[in-house]
């Protein structure tokens, strides 16, 4: 989009952001509180309650407990399109080692085990930016017309949240949505946005494979069918799938992240479980990976003479995130013309996965998902290089050391969401 409309968007966004210095201290304190008090997927009760209260005080119509702990805020302001912006609620079972004054010391129970909890993926940044955007736009209804939907989604890390909100009647609650947006803070230079059309995040699936042997004493292995040896054979053979079966231009990753078997050195167990993660940029690629995994596992079980067929349990499934070309082009133009700080760079395709696409597709809304730099620029030799080269190792998302710089990140993240919303609502 160019011409007078784009110019109007830029002027409106600058007017809205003129109030940022007023709310900045509160938003930064809110960010520190969110970082200090993370909650695991589907346990985000305190976070959701805090967000609902803040949205109500800003004048939003608030719907809580959508899909579990999800929160939806709706602000209707005359006729016009509906813009939806999503942020995530959940943290990760990671023990924080940043040493920050506002570091998390929270613990929670997951599958009966006590674990440390941390916002190691930056969802605290996303929530703070979206809440700031909601407040800023609510205070200037004279500058826009339409309907703003701010959605705080639970359980993104487990791939459940978007589908649960849809199953719980989200589409009926919202009706037609014209466009949907989400951003994600990344281990890239602060002061930069990263954007591209087409596929940006891979699709993913996880599968727990249990193979069954015949247990016994370690002194007489000939009387057993050893599932640990079997699991080792499977793991080594799985490494040939990407190298020898996938087309070189078909992005694909296969990783075995966990193996569980046995409890002592002098006993051979009767089963072993492998946790396998698969990623690809197409449904065809994912189907090919899954079929190859099942084929290899069954063949190795047959070669070992197992007494039972293997068990396959699929979970944590994420779709490919594919940015709409028209929406991305329009948004890129708005960013380039409207942002008072920061630069827009091309986002390289990411191997990570998430479920924003499931949410937007379920609402039949075209969407764009972009990257937000969160690392102090001085830690890179050249912030404009693609990809930018760090001076030394930089903790990435999901690291216990991951710590976006709020002073360089919250303002641009908020401004990006304001510009995106006003590009459609002005």
CSV table of C-alpha atoms in Angstrom, one decimal, residues 31 88 121-130 133 182-196 201 335 339 341-347 350 369-376 380 388 397 402-417:
chain,number,residue,atom,x,y,z
A,31,UNK,CA,7.4,-7.1,31.6
A,88,UNK,CA,1.3,-16.3,23.9
A,121,UNK,CA,11.1,-18.1,24.6
A,122,UNK,CA,10.2,-14.4,25.0
A,123,UNK,CA,6.5,-14.7,25.4
A,124,UNK,CA,6.8,-12.1,28.2
A,125,UNK,CA,8.0,-9.7,25.6
A,126,UNK,CA,5.0,-10.5,23.3
A,127,UNK,CA,2.5,-10.1,26.1
A,128,UNK,CA,4.0,-6.7,27.2
A,129,UNK,CA,4.0,-5.4,23.7
A,130,UNK,CA,0.5,-6.4,23.0
A,133,UNK,CA,-0.6,-1.7,22.0
A,182,UNK,CA,1.9,-12.2,15.5
A,183,UNK,CA,5.5,-11.4,16.2
A,184,UNK,CA,8.3,-13.3,17.9
A,185,UNK,CA,11.3,-11.9,19.6
A,186,UNK,CA,14.5,-13.7,18.3
A,187,UNK,CA,18.2,-13.8,19.0
A,188,UNK,CA,18.8,-11.1,16.4
A,189,UNK,CA,19.9,-7.4,16.7
A,190,UNK,CA,17.5,-5.2,18.6
A,191,UNK,CA,16.1,-2.3,16.7
A,192,UNK,CA,15.4,-4.5,13.7
A,193,UNK,CA,12.2,-6.2,12.4
A,194,UNK,CA,12.6,-9.3,10.2
A,195,UNK,CA,9.9,-10.1,7.6
A,196,UNK,CA,9.3,-12.3,4.6
A,201,UNK,CA,8.4,-21.5,10.2
A,335,UNK,CA,6.8,-0.7,8.3
A,339,UNK,CA,8.4,3.2,11.8
A,341,UNK,CA,13.0,3.7,14.8
A,342,UNK,CA,14.4,0.4,13.6
A,343,UNK,CA,14.8,-1.1,10.1
A,344,UNK,CA,13.0,-3.9,8.3
A,345,UNK,CA,15.3,-6.8,7.2
A,346,UNK,CA,14.5,-10.0,5.4
A,347,UNK,CA,13.7,-12.9,7.8
A,350,UNK,CA,13.3,-20.7,10.6
A,369,UNK,CA,4.2,-13.4,11.4
A,370,UNK,CA,7.4,-11.5,11.8
A,371,UNK,CA,10.6,-11.5,13.8
A,372,UNK,CA,11.6,-8.9,16.4
A,373,UNK,CA,15.3,-8.5,17.2
A,374,UNK,CA,15.9,-8.7,21.0
A,375,UNK,CA,19.7,-8.8,21.5
A,376,UNK,CA,21.7,-5.6,22.2
A,380,UNK,CA,27.0,-8.2,16.7
A,388,UNK,CA,24.0,-10.8,11.4
A,397,UNK,CA,15.3,-18.9,22.4
A,402,UNK,CA,17.9,-16.2,27.0
A,403,UNK,CA,17.2,-12.6,28.1
A,404,UNK,CA,15.9,-10.0,25.6
A,405,UNK,CA,17.0,-6.4,26.3
A,406,UNK,CA,13.7,-4.7,27.2
A,407,UNK,CA,15.1,-1.2,26.7
A,408,UNK,CA,15.7,-1.9,23.1
A,409,UNK,CA,12.9,-4.3,22.4
A,410,UNK,CA,9.6,-3.3,24.0
A,411,UNK,CA,9.2,0.0,22.2
A,412,UNK,CA,9.9,-1.3,18.7
A,413,UNK,CA,7.7,-4.4,19.3
A,414,UNK,CA,4.9,-2.2,20.4
A,415,UNK,CA,5.3,0.2,17.6
A,416,UNK,CA,5.3,-2.6,15.0
A,417,UNK,CA,2.0,-3.9,16.4
